[in-house]
C-alpha cells in the first residue's frame, strides 16, 4: 500500500510525482495543446515531477517539453515500450540507429519491453512520490481512456490510493463524467466509488484536487505482489 509519509525511507523530503495520460495526437482545437502547456506550468509551480509515456508527439510531447523547459530534464521521466519507440518518438523510422530521444528536451527516458511494464513502473513512481501526486488525464483517444480506466479500477481495488483527476478541457470528458453519474444511479458503481475520478476545469484546479484528495474507505486491500 501507499506510504503516505511526507518523507522517503532515507529521511529526505519526497517530491510528488504526477503521471499524465494524454493523446499521442494534438487534437483539432488548439485548446488541447494549450492545456498540456498549462498543466506543465502548474506542475513546475508546485515542484512536481512528471512520469509519462515517453513520446515526443501530440499532447504527450508538449507536456514533457514544456516541463523540461521550466524545471529541467530531471523533472520528467518518460517510459516507453520498445515497439512504440519508432511511432511515438520523432526519429527517422527507417534508421534504427536514430532511435534515441534527446533527453535535454524530453527528460530521462526508459525503454521497457511492454505496456504492462510501463504501466506498473509509472504507478510505482506515483505511489513512491507520496502526497500531492496522482494520475491526471488530459484529452486523448483509446490509449488515454484505457490508461485512465486502469488506474481508476486499481484505486477501486485498493492496489493504490492515489487520486485520479480528469482535466476536462472544453467539455472533452463530460460524456465520461455523465456516464459515471449514470452508472452510480443505475447501481453499477457504488456511491462511495463515484469520487475516485475527480474533475478539474483548469491546470491549477488539477493541482488543488491532487492536494486535497482523500481516499474513500471501503476499498479492497490488495497488494501488487499478491
Ligand atoms: P491515444 O490516447 O490513443 O492517443 O494514446 C495515447 C497513448 O496511450 C498511446 O500513445 C500509448 O502509448 C498509450 N496506451 C496505453 N495503453 C494503451 C492501449 N491499451 N492501447 C493503445 N494505447 C495505449
PDB file of C-alpha atoms and ligand atoms in Angstrom:
ATOM      1  CA  UNK A   1       0.000   0.000   0.000  1.00  0.00           C
ATOM      2  CA  UNK A   2       0.938   3.638  -0.268  1.00  0.00           C
ATOM      3  CA  UNK A   3       3.453   5.215   2.086  1.00  0.00           C
ATOM      4  CA  UNK A   4       1.668   8.479   2.837  1.00  0.00           C
ATOM      5  CA  UNK A   5       4.515   9.912   4.891  1.00  0.00           C
ATOM      6  CA  UNK A   6       5.963  13.161   3.574  1.00  0.00           C
ATOM      7  CA  UNK A   7       9.491  11.780   3.806  1.00  0.00           C
ATOM      8  CA  UNK A   8      11.160   8.975   1.910  1.00  0.00           C
ATOM      9  CA  UNK A   9      12.645   5.988   3.772  1.00  0.00           C
ATOM     10  CA  UNK A  10      16.076   7.721   3.783  1.00  0.00           C
ATOM     11  CA  UNK A  11      14.587  10.749   5.590  1.00  0.00           C
ATOM     12  CA  UNK A  12      14.699  13.169   2.653  1.00  0.00           C
ATOM     13  CA  UNK A  13      11.574  15.123   1.662  1.00  0.00           C
ATOM     14  CA  UNK A  14       9.535  13.390  -1.026  1.00  0.00           C
ATOM     15  CA  UNK A  15       8.753  15.163  -4.283  1.00  0.00           C
ATOM     16  CA  UNK A  16       5.253  14.465  -5.606  1.00  0.00           C
ATOM     17  CA  UNK A  17       5.034  12.633  -8.923  1.00  0.00           C
ATOM     18  CA  UNK A  18       2.166  13.043 -11.365  1.00  0.00           C
ATOM     19  CA  UNK A  19       1.545  10.553 -14.147  1.00  0.00           C
ATOM     20  CA  UNK A  20      -0.123  12.242 -17.120  1.00  0.00           C
ATOM     21  CA  UNK A  21      -2.124  10.225 -19.634  1.00  0.00           C
ATOM     22  CA  UNK A  22      -2.904  12.085 -22.845  1.00  0.00           C
ATOM     23  CA  UNK A  23      -3.207  11.803 -26.579  1.00  0.00           C
ATOM     24  CA  UNK A  24      -0.424  10.941 -28.964  1.00  0.00           C
ATOM     25  CA  UNK A  25      -2.275  13.408 -31.227  1.00  0.00           C
ATOM     26  CA  UNK A  26      -2.639  17.180 -30.916  1.00  0.00           C
ATOM     27  CA  UNK A  27      -6.413  17.338 -31.389  1.00  0.00           C
ATOM     28  CA  UNK A  28      -8.176  19.638 -33.816  1.00  0.00           C
ATOM     29  CA  UNK A  29      -8.623  22.531 -31.382  1.00  0.00           C
ATOM     30  CA  UNK A  30      -5.584  24.433 -30.058  1.00  0.00           C
ATOM     31  CA  UNK A  31      -7.133  24.362 -26.557  1.00  0.00           C
ATOM     32  CA  UNK A  32      -5.841  20.817 -26.050  1.00  0.00           C
ATOM     33  CA  UNK A  33      -2.169  21.659 -26.712  1.00  0.00           C
ATOM     34  CA  UNK A  34      -2.631  24.819 -24.612  1.00  0.00           C
ATOM     35  CA  UNK A  35      -3.954  22.690 -21.731  1.00  0.00           C
ATOM     36  CA  UNK A  36      -0.860  20.475 -21.982  1.00  0.00           C
ATOM     37  CA  UNK A  37       1.353  23.561 -21.570  1.00  0.00           C
ATOM     38  CA  UNK A  38      -0.829  24.895 -18.743  1.00  0.00           C
ATOM     39  CA  UNK A  39      -0.602  21.590 -16.880  1.00  0.00           C
ATOM     40  CA  UNK A  40       3.187  21.501 -17.258  1.00  0.00           C
ATOM     41  CA  UNK A  41       3.387  25.063 -15.927  1.00  0.00           C
ATOM     42  CA  UNK A  42       1.240  24.125 -12.925  1.00  0.00           C
ATOM     43  CA  UNK A  43       3.462  21.085 -12.265  1.00  0.00           C
ATOM     44  CA  UNK A  44       6.507  23.358 -12.375  1.00  0.00           C
ATOM     45  CA  UNK A  45       4.945  25.857  -9.951  1.00  0.00           C
ATOM     46  CA  UNK A  46       4.060  23.084  -7.498  1.00  0.00           C
ATOM     47  CA  UNK A  47       7.526  21.465  -7.730  1.00  0.00           C
ATOM     48  CA  UNK A  48       6.004  18.232  -9.008  1.00  0.00           C
ATOM     49  CA  UNK A  49       7.711  15.643 -11.195  1.00  0.00           C
ATOM     50  CA  UNK A  50       6.152  14.096 -14.295  1.00  0.00           C
ATOM     51  CA  UNK A  51       6.108  10.486 -15.390  1.00  0.00           C
ATOM     52  CA  UNK A  52       4.561   9.942 -18.794  1.00  0.00           C
ATOM     53  CA  UNK A  53       4.511   7.692 -21.854  1.00  0.00           C
ATOM     54  CA  UNK A  54       7.849   8.868 -23.240  1.00  0.00           C
ATOM     55  CA  UNK A  55       6.585  10.105 -26.604  1.00  0.00           C
ATOM     56  CA  UNK A  56       7.602  13.274 -28.407  1.00  0.00           C
ATOM     57  CA  UNK A  57       4.345  13.589 -30.343  1.00  0.00           C
ATOM     58  CA  UNK A  58       0.932  15.124 -29.621  1.00  0.00           C
ATOM     59  CA  UNK A  59      -0.077  16.288 -26.159  1.00  0.00           C
ATOM     60  CA  UNK A  60       2.420  13.850 -24.615  1.00  0.00           C
ATOM     61  CA  UNK A  61       5.401  15.562 -26.177  1.00  0.00           C
ATOM     62  CA  UNK A  62       4.053  19.023 -25.343  1.00  0.00           C
ATOM     63  CA  UNK A  63       3.658  18.320 -21.607  1.00  0.00           C
ATOM     64  CA  UNK A  64       7.158  16.842 -21.372  1.00  0.00           C
ATOM     65  CA  UNK A  65       8.884  19.540 -23.472  1.00  0.00           C
ATOM     66  CA  UNK A  66       7.209  22.330 -21.538  1.00  0.00           C
ATOM     67  CA  UNK A  67       8.034  20.924 -18.104  1.00  0.00           C
ATOM     68  CA  UNK A  68      11.663  20.189 -19.064  1.00  0.00           C
ATOM     69  CA  UNK A  69      11.997  23.771 -20.357  1.00  0.00           C
ATOM     70  CA  UNK A  70      10.777  25.069 -16.965  1.00  0.00           C
ATOM     71  CA  UNK A  71      12.075  22.578 -14.385  1.00  0.00           C
ATOM     72  CA  UNK A  72      14.905  20.814 -16.223  1.00  0.00           C
ATOM     73  CA  UNK A  73      15.392  17.255 -17.551  1.00  0.00           C
ATOM     74  CA  UNK A  74      15.398  15.629 -14.093  1.00  0.00           C
ATOM     75  CA  UNK A  75      11.756  16.669 -13.611  1.00  0.00           C
ATOM     76  CA  UNK A  76      10.473  14.328 -16.335  1.00  0.00           C
ATOM     77  CA  UNK A  77      10.658  10.562 -16.766  1.00  0.00           C
ATOM     78  CA  UNK A  78       9.254   9.043 -19.947  1.00  0.00           C
ATOM     79  CA  UNK A  79       8.643   5.293 -20.038  1.00  0.00           C
ATOM     80  CA  UNK A  80       8.060   3.843 -23.478  1.00  0.00           C
ATOM     81  CA  UNK A  81       7.638   0.252 -24.663  1.00  0.00           C
ATOM     82  CA  UNK A  82      10.220  -0.682 -27.311  1.00  0.00           C
ATOM     83  CA  UNK A  83       7.655  -1.358 -30.079  1.00  0.00           C
ATOM     84  CA  UNK A  84       6.252   2.179 -29.736  1.00  0.00           C
ATOM     85  CA  UNK A  85       9.588   3.987 -29.998  1.00  0.00           C
ATOM     86  CA  UNK A  86       9.514   4.334 -33.779  1.00  0.00           C
ATOM     87  CA  UNK A  87       5.928   5.649 -33.746  1.00  0.00           C
ATOM     88  CA  UNK A  88       5.850   7.912 -30.710  1.00  0.00           C
ATOM     89  CA  UNK A  89       9.320   9.418 -30.832  1.00  0.00           C
ATOM     90  CA  UNK A  90      10.243  11.672 -33.709  1.00  0.00           C
ATOM     91  CA  UNK A  91      13.004   9.735 -35.395  1.00  0.00           C
ATOM     92  CA  UNK A  92      13.644   8.511 -38.881  1.00  0.00           C
ATOM     93  CA  UNK A  93      11.553   5.292 -38.923  1.00  0.00           C
ATOM     94  CA  UNK A  94      13.929   3.740 -41.468  1.00  0.00           C
ATOM     95  CA  UNK A  95      17.047   4.373 -39.415  1.00  0.00           C
ATOM     96  CA  UNK A  96      17.074   2.288 -36.239  1.00  0.00           C
ATOM     97  CA  UNK A  97      20.289   3.984 -35.090  1.00  0.00           C
ATOM     98  CA  UNK A  98      18.355   7.272 -34.802  1.00  0.00           C
ATOM     99  CA  UNK A  99      16.049   5.854 -32.113  1.00  0.00           C
ATOM    100  CA  UNK A 100      17.438   7.916 -29.299  1.00  0.00           C
ATOM    101  CA  UNK A 101      15.379  10.676 -27.748  1.00  0.00           C
ATOM    102  CA  UNK A 102      17.032  13.990 -26.822  1.00  0.00           C
ATOM    103  CA  UNK A 103      16.840  13.833 -23.021  1.00  0.00           C
ATOM    104  CA  UNK A 104      17.801  17.508 -22.698  1.00  0.00           C
ATOM    105  CA  UNK A 105      14.433  18.284 -24.335  1.00  0.00           C
ATOM    106  CA  UNK A 106      12.198  15.436 -23.095  1.00  0.00           C
ATOM    107  CA  UNK A 107      13.801  14.366 -19.810  1.00  0.00           C
ATOM    108  CA  UNK A 108      15.019  10.962 -18.753  1.00  0.00           C
ATOM    109  CA  UNK A 109      13.660   8.154 -20.937  1.00  0.00           C
ATOM    110  CA  UNK A 110      13.403   4.468 -20.127  1.00  0.00           C
ATOM    111  CA  UNK A 111      12.608   1.934 -22.853  1.00  0.00           C
ATOM    112  CA  UNK A 112      10.759  -1.117 -21.488  1.00  0.00           C
ATOM    113  CA  UNK A 113       9.655  -4.362 -23.094  1.00  0.00           C
ATOM    114  CA  UNK A 114       5.890  -3.968 -22.973  1.00  0.00           C
ATOM    115  CA  UNK A 115       2.846  -1.916 -21.978  1.00  0.00           C
ATOM    116  CA  UNK A 116       2.368  -3.731 -18.670  1.00  0.00           C
ATOM    117  CA  UNK A 117       5.895  -2.957 -17.512  1.00  0.00           C
ATOM    118  CA  UNK A 118       5.378   0.693 -18.434  1.00  0.00           C
ATOM    119  CA  UNK A 119       2.110   0.992 -16.505  1.00  0.00           C
ATOM    120  CA  UNK A 120       3.498  -0.733 -13.448  1.00  0.00           C
ATOM    121  CA  UNK A 121       6.620   1.467 -13.401  1.00  0.00           C
ATOM    122  CA  UNK A 122       4.556   4.616 -13.825  1.00  0.00           C
ATOM    123  CA  UNK A 123       2.202   3.686 -10.994  1.00  0.00           C
ATOM    124  CA  UNK A 124       5.065   2.759  -8.679  1.00  0.00           C
ATOM    125  CA  UNK A 125       6.729   6.146  -9.238  1.00  0.00           C
ATOM    126  CA  UNK A 126       3.485   7.974  -8.436  1.00  0.00           C
ATOM    127  CA  UNK A 127       2.984   5.971  -5.253  1.00  0.00           C
ATOM    128  CA  UNK A 128       6.631   6.451  -4.212  1.00  0.00           C
ATOM    129  CA  UNK A 129       6.298  10.228  -4.640  1.00  0.00           C
ATOM    130  CA  UNK A 130       3.601  10.318  -1.947  1.00  0.00           C
ATOM    131  CA  UNK A 131       1.041  13.049  -1.202  1.00  0.00           C
ATOM    132  CA  UNK A 132       0.444  15.684  -3.873  1.00  0.00           C
ATOM    133  CA  UNK A 133       0.981  13.175  -6.660  1.00  0.00           C
ATOM    134  CA  UNK A 134      -1.505  11.127  -8.630  1.00  0.00           C
ATOM    135  CA  UNK A 135      -2.789  10.379 -12.098  1.00  0.00           C
ATOM    136  CA  UNK A 136      -4.092  13.051 -14.470  1.00  0.00           C
ATOM    137  CA  UNK A 137      -5.836  12.579 -17.814  1.00  0.00           C
ATOM    138  CA  UNK A 138      -5.694  15.277 -20.437  1.00  0.00           C
ATOM    139  CA  UNK A 139      -7.658  14.856 -23.658  1.00  0.00           C
ATOM    140  CA  UNK A 140      -6.820  11.755 -25.655  1.00  0.00           C
ATOM    141  CA  UNK A 141      -8.072   8.716 -27.517  1.00  0.00           C
ATOM    142  CA  UNK A 142      -8.394   4.986 -26.824  1.00  0.00           C
ATOM    143  CA  UNK A 143      -4.930   4.728 -25.260  1.00  0.00           C
ATOM    144  CA  UNK A 144      -5.592   7.575 -22.837  1.00  0.00           C
ATOM    145  CA  UNK A 145      -9.023   6.177 -21.963  1.00  0.00           C
ATOM    146  CA  UNK A 146      -7.642   2.712 -21.315  1.00  0.00           C
ATOM    147  CA  UNK A 147      -4.873   4.028 -19.066  1.00  0.00           C
ATOM    148  CA  UNK A 148      -7.307   6.267 -17.183  1.00  0.00           C
ATOM    149  CA  UNK A 149      -9.724   3.388 -16.574  1.00  0.00           C
ATOM    150  CA  UNK A 150      -6.957   1.068 -15.481  1.00  0.00           C
ATOM    151  CA  UNK A 151      -5.687   3.350 -12.691  1.00  0.00           C
ATOM    152  CA  UNK A 152      -9.308   4.070 -11.714  1.00  0.00           C
ATOM    153  CA  UNK A 153     -10.037   0.376 -11.249  1.00  0.00           C
ATOM    154  CA  UNK A 154      -6.703  -0.049  -9.433  1.00  0.00           C
ATOM    155  CA  UNK A 155      -7.879   2.594  -6.959  1.00  0.00           C
ATOM    156  CA  UNK A 156     -11.237   0.828  -6.605  1.00  0.00           C
ATOM    157  CA  UNK A 157      -9.424  -2.439  -5.888  1.00  0.00           C
ATOM    158  CA  UNK A 158      -7.100  -0.820  -3.372  1.00  0.00           C
ATOM    159  CA  UNK A 159      -3.961  -1.540  -5.402  1.00  0.00           C
ATOM    160  CA  UNK A 160      -3.098   2.152  -4.924  1.00  0.00           C
ATOM    161  CA  UNK A 161      -4.809   5.003  -3.124  1.00  0.00           C
ATOM    162  CA  UNK A 162      -3.633   7.939  -5.234  1.00  0.00           C
ATOM    163  CA  UNK A 163      -6.002  10.477  -6.807  1.00  0.00           C
ATOM    164  CA  UNK A 164      -7.178  10.171 -10.397  1.00  0.00           C
ATOM    165  CA  UNK A 165      -8.028  13.527 -11.967  1.00  0.00           C
ATOM    166  CA  UNK A 166      -9.735  14.273 -15.262  1.00  0.00           C
ATOM    167  CA  UNK A 167      -8.672  17.639 -16.663  1.00  0.00           C
ATOM    168  CA  UNK A 168     -11.896  18.308 -18.561  1.00  0.00           C
ATOM    169  CA  UNK A 169     -10.790  20.737 -21.268  1.00  0.00           C
ATOM    170  CA  UNK A 170     -13.586  22.205 -23.358  1.00  0.00           C
ATOM    171  CA  UNK A 171     -16.037  19.547 -22.073  1.00  0.00           C
ATOM    172  CA  UNK A 172     -13.916  16.850 -23.725  1.00  0.00           C
ATOM    173  CA  UNK A 173     -14.597  14.325 -20.917  1.00  0.00           C
ATOM    174  CA  UNK A 174     -18.135  15.413 -19.999  1.00  0.00           C
ATOM    175  CA  UNK A 175     -19.586  12.288 -21.629  1.00  0.00           C
ATOM    176  CA  UNK A 176     -17.449  10.117 -19.329  1.00  0.00           C
ATOM    177  CA  UNK A 177     -18.359  12.144 -16.240  1.00  0.00           C
ATOM    178  CA  UNK A 178     -22.059  11.765 -17.112  1.00  0.00           C
ATOM    179  CA  UNK A 179     -21.538   8.031 -17.627  1.00  0.00           C
ATOM    180  CA  UNK A 180     -20.104   7.712 -14.084  1.00  0.00           C
ATOM    181  CA  UNK A 181     -23.175   9.521 -12.673  1.00  0.00           C
ATOM    182  CA  UNK A 182     -25.480   7.215 -14.630  1.00  0.00           C
ATOM    183  CA  UNK A 183     -23.553   4.123 -13.523  1.00  0.00           C
ATOM    184  CA  UNK A 184     -23.956   5.169  -9.865  1.00  0.00           C
ATOM    185  CA  UNK A 185     -27.697   5.866 -10.328  1.00  0.00           C
ATOM    186  CA  UNK A 186     -28.087   2.545 -12.131  1.00  0.00           C
ATOM    187  CA  UNK A 187     -26.325   0.622  -9.374  1.00  0.00           C
ATOM    188  CA  UNK A 188     -23.167  -0.385 -11.241  1.00  0.00           C
ATOM    189  CA  UNK A 189     -20.733   1.873  -9.405  1.00  0.00           C
ATOM    190  CA  UNK A 190     -21.008   2.145  -5.597  1.00  0.00           C
ATOM    191  CA  UNK A 191     -21.693   5.713  -4.419  1.00  0.00           C
ATOM    192  CA  UNK A 192     -18.505   5.522  -2.302  1.00  0.00           C
ATOM    193  CA  UNK A 193     -16.543   4.841  -5.501  1.00  0.00           C
ATOM    194  CA  UNK A 194     -18.103   7.673  -7.512  1.00  0.00           C
ATOM    195  CA  UNK A 195     -15.444  10.049  -6.219  1.00  0.00           C
ATOM    196  CA  UNK A 196     -12.452   8.012  -7.401  1.00  0.00           C
ATOM    197  CA  UNK A 197     -12.440  10.209 -10.502  1.00  0.00           C
ATOM    198  CA  UNK A 198     -12.283  13.948  -9.802  1.00  0.00           C
ATOM    199  CA  UNK A 199     -12.952  16.578 -12.426  1.00  0.00           C
ATOM    200  CA  UNK A 200     -10.758  19.679 -12.754  1.00  0.00           C
ATOM    201  CA  UNK A 201     -11.518  22.553 -15.089  1.00  0.00           C
ATOM    202  CA  UNK A 202      -8.115  24.242 -15.032  1.00  0.00           C
ATOM    203  CA  UNK A 203      -4.498  23.244 -14.520  1.00  0.00           C
ATOM    204  CA  UNK A 204      -4.407  24.983 -11.130  1.00  0.00           C
ATOM    205  CA  UNK A 205      -7.523  23.064 -10.122  1.00  0.00           C
ATOM    206  CA  UNK A 206      -5.737  19.827 -11.061  1.00  0.00           C
ATOM    207  CA  UNK A 207      -3.004  20.646  -8.523  1.00  0.00           C
ATOM    208  CA  UNK A 208      -5.627  21.623  -5.924  1.00  0.00           C
ATOM    209  CA  UNK A 209      -7.514  18.322  -6.447  1.00  0.00           C
ATOM    210  CA  UNK A 210      -4.275  16.370  -6.078  1.00  0.00           C
ATOM    211  CA  UNK A 211      -3.502  18.127  -2.790  1.00  0.00           C
ATOM    212  CA  UNK A 212      -6.992  17.836  -1.324  1.00  0.00           C
ATOM    213  CA  UNK A 213      -7.733  14.260  -2.331  1.00  0.00           C
ATOM    214  CA  UNK A 214      -8.825  11.903   0.410  1.00  0.00           C
ATOM    215  CA  UNK A 215      -9.211   8.258  -0.428  1.00  0.00           C
ATOM    216  CA  UNK A 216     -12.656   6.895   0.410  1.00  0.00           C
ATOM    217  CA  UNK A 217     -12.882   3.991   2.844  1.00  0.00           C
ATOM    218  CA  UNK A 218     -14.029   0.536   1.837  1.00  0.00           C
ATOM    219  CA  UNK A 219     -11.526  -0.361  -0.873  1.00  0.00           C
ATOM    220  CA  UNK A 220     -10.107  -3.881  -1.070  1.00  0.00           C
ATOM    221  CA  UNK A 221      -6.684  -4.121   0.492  1.00  0.00           C
ATOM    222  CA  UNK A 222      -4.764  -5.775  -2.325  1.00  0.00           C
ATOM    223  CA  UNK A 223      -1.043  -5.540  -2.901  1.00  0.00           C
ATOM    224  CA  UNK A 224       0.958  -5.685  -6.152  1.00  0.00           C
ATOM    225  CA  UNK A 225       2.730  -8.868  -5.238  1.00  0.00           C
ATOM    226  CA  UNK A 226      -0.493 -10.762  -4.447  1.00  0.00           C
TER     227      UNK A 226
HETATM  228  P1  LIG B   1      -4.177   7.828 -27.559  1.00  0.00           P
HETATM  229  O1  LIG B   1      -4.928   8.411 -26.417  1.00  0.00           O
HETATM  230  O2  LIG B   1      -4.966   6.758 -28.267  1.00  0.00           O
HETATM  231  O3  LIG B   1      -3.579   8.841 -28.476  1.00  0.00           O
HETATM  232  O4  LIG B   1      -2.977   7.033 -26.904  1.00  0.00           O
HETATM  233  C1  LIG B   1      -2.139   7.650 -26.021  1.00  0.00           C
HETATM  234  C2  LIG B   1      -1.108   6.672 -25.580  1.00  0.00           C
HETATM  235  O5  LIG B   1      -1.659   5.703 -24.715  1.00  0.00           O
HETATM  236  C3  LIG B   1      -0.528   5.850 -26.690  1.00  0.00           C
HETATM  237  O6  LIG B   1       0.474   6.550 -27.299  1.00  0.00           O
HETATM  238  C4  LIG B   1       0.012   4.632 -25.971  1.00  0.00           C
HETATM  239  O7  LIG B   1       1.352   4.839 -25.637  1.00  0.00           O
HETATM  240  C5  LIG B   1      -0.770   4.591 -24.686  1.00  0.00           C
HETATM  241  N1  LIG B   1      -1.505   3.351 -24.421  1.00  0.00           N
HETATM  242  C6  LIG B   1      -1.506   2.718 -23.237  1.00  0.00           C
HETATM  243  N2  LIG B   1      -2.249   1.635 -23.239  1.00  0.00           N
HETATM  244  C7  LIG B   1      -2.750   1.516 -24.475  1.00  0.00           C
HETATM  245  C8  LIG B   1      -3.591   0.576 -25.115  1.00  0.00           C
HETATM  246  N3  LIG B   1      -4.068  -0.490 -24.453  1.00  0.00           N
HETATM  247  N4  LIG B   1      -3.921   0.817 -26.384  1.00  0.00           N
HETATM  248  C9  LIG B   1      -3.434   1.892 -27.028  1.00  0.00           C
HETATM  249  N5  LIG B   1      -2.613   2.798 -26.494  1.00  0.00           N
HETATM  250  C10 LIG B   1      -2.269   2.620 -25.225  1.00  0.00           C
END
